[in-house]
mmCIF file with all atom_site columns, C-alpha atoms in Angstrom:
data_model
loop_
_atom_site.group_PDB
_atom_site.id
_atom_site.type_symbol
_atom_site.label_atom_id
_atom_site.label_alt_id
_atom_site.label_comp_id
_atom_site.label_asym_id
_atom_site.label_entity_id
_atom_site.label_seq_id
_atom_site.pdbx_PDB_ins_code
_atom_site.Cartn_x
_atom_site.Cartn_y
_atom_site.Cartn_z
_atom_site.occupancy
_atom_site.B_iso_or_equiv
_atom_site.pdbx_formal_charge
_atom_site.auth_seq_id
_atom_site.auth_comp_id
_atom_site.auth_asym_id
_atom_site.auth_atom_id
_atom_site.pdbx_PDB_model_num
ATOM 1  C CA . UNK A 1 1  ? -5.903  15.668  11.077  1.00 0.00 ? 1  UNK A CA 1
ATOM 2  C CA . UNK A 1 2  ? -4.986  12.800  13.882  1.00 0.00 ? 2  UNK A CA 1
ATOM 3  C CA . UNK A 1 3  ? -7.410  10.532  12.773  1.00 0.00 ? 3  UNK A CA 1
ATOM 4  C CA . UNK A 1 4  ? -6.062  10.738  8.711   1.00 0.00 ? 4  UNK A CA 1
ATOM 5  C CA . UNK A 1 5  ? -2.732  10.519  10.238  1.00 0.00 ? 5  UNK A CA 1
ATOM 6  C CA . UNK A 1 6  ? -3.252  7.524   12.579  1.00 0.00 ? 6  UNK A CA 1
ATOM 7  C CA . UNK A 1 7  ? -5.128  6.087   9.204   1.00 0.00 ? 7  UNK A CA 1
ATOM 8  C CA . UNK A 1 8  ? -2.161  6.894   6.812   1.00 0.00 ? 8  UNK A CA 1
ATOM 9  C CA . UNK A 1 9  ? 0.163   5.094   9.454   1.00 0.00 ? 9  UNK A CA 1
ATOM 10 C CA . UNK A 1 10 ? -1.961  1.791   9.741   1.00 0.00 ? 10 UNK A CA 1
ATOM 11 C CA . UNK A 1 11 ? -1.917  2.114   5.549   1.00 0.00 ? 11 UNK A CA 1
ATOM 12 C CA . UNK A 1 12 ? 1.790   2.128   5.900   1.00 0.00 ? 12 UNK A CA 1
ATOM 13 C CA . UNK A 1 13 ? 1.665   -0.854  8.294   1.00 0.00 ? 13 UNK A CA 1
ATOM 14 C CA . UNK A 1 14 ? -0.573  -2.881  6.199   1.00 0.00 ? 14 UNK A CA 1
ATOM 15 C CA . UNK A 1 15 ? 1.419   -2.090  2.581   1.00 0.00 ? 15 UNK A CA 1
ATOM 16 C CA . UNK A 1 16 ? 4.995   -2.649  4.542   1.00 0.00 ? 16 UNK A CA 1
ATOM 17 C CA . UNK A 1 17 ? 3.289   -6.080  6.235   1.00 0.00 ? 17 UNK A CA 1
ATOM 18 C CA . UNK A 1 18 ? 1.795   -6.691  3.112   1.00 0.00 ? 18 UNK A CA 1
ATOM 19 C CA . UNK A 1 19 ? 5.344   -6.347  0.652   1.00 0.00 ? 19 UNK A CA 1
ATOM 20 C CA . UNK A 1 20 ? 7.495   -8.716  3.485   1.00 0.00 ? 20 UNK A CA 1
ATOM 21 C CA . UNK A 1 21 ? 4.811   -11.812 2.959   1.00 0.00 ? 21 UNK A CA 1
ATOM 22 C CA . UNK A 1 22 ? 5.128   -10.980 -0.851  1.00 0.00 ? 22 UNK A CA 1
ATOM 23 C CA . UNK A 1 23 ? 8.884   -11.328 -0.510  1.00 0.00 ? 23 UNK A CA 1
ATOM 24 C CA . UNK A 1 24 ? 8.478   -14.399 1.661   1.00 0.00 ? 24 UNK A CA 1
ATOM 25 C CA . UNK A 1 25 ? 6.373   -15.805 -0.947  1.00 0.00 ? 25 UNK A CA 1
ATOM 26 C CA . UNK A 1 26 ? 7.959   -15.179 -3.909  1.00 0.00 ? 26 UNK A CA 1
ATOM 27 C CA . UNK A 1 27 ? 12.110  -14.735 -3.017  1.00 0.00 ? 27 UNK A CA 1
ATOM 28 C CA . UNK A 1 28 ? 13.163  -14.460 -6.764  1.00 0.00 ? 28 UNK A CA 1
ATOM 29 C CA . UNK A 1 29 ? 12.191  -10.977 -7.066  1.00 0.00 ? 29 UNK A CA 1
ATOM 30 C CA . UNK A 1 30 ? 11.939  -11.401 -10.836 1.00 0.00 ? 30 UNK A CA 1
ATOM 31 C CA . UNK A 1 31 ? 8.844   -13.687 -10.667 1.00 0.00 ? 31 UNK A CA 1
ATOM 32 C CA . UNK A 1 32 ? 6.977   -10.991 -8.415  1.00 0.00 ? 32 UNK A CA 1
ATOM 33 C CA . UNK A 1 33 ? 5.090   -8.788  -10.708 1.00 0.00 ? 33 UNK A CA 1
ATOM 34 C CA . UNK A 1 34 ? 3.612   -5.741  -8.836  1.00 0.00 ? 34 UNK A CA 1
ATOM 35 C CA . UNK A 1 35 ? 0.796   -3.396  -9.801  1.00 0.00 ? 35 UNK A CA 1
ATOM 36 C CA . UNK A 1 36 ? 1.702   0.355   -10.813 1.00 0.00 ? 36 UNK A CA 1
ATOM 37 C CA . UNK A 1 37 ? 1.296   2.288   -7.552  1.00 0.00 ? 37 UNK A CA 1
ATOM 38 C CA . UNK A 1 38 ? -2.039  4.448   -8.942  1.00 0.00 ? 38 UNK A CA 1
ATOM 39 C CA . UNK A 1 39 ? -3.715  0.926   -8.800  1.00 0.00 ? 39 UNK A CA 1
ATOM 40 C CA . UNK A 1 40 ? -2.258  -1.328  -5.835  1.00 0.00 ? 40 UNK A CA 1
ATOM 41 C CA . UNK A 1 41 ? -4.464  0.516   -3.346  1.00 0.00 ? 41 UNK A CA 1
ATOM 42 C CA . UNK A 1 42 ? -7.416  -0.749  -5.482  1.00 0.00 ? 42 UNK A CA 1
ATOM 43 C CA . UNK A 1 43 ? -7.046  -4.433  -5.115  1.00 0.00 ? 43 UNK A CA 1
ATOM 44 C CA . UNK A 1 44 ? -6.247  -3.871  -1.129  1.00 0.00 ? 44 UNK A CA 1
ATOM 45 C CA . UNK A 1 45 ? -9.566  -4.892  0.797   1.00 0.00 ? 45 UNK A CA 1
ATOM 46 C CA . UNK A 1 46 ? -10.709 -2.740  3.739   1.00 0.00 ? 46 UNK A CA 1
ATOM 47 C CA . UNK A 1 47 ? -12.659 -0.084  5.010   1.00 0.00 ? 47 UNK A CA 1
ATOM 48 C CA . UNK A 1 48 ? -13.428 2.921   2.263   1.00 0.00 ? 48 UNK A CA 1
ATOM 49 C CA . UNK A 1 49 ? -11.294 5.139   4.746   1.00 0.00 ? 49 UNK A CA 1
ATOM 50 C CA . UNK A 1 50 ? -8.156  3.112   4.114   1.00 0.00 ? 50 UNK A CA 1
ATOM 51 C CA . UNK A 1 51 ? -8.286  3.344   0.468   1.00 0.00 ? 51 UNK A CA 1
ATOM 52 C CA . UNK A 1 52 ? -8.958  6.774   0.366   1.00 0.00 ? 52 UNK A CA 1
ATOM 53 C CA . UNK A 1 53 ? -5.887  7.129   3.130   1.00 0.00 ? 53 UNK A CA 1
ATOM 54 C CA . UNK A 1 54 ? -4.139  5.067   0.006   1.00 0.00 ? 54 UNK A CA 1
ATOM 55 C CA . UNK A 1 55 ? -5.012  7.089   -2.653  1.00 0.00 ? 55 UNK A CA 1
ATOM 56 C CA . UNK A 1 56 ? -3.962  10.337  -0.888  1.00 0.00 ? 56 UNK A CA 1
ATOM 57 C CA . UNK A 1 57 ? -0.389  8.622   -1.064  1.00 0.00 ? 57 UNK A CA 1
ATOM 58 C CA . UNK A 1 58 ? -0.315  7.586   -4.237  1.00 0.00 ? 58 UNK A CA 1
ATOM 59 C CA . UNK A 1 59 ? -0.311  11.376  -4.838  1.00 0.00 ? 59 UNK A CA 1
ATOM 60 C CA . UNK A 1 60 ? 3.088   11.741  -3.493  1.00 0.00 ? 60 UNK A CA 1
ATOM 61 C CA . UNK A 1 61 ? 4.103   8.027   -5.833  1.00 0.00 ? 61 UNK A CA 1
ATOM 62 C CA . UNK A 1 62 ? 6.322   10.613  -7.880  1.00 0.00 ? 62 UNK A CA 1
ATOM 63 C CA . UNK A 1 63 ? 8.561   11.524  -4.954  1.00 0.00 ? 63 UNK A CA 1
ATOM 64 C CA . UNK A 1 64 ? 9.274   7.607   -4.286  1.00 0.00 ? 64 UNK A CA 1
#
């Protein structure tokens, strides 16, 4: 289980890393058009371990 976690918490790192150059990029929130959550893990590059990490989370997408 410590290996998923410590791979779910570098997931977290990445998206949360990932949505503050977005907003740095884009600060008019209205021209930022972001993926549903079932398919942002998709266009993420990485190892096949990450994106599974990702998908396991999207599981939860209805309690966000």
């Amino acid at each position: 289980i410590s290996p998923k976690l410590s791979e779910l918490k570098m997931g977290i790192l990445l998206l949360i890393r990932a949505n503050q150059d977005a907003a740095e990029i884009f600060p008019d929130n209205s021209a930022l058009q972001l993926a549903p959550y079932g398919n942002y893990y998709q266009s993420l590059s990485g190892e096949e371990s990450l994106r599974r990490t990702y998908e396991l989370l999207a599981c939860f997408k209805k309690d966000m």
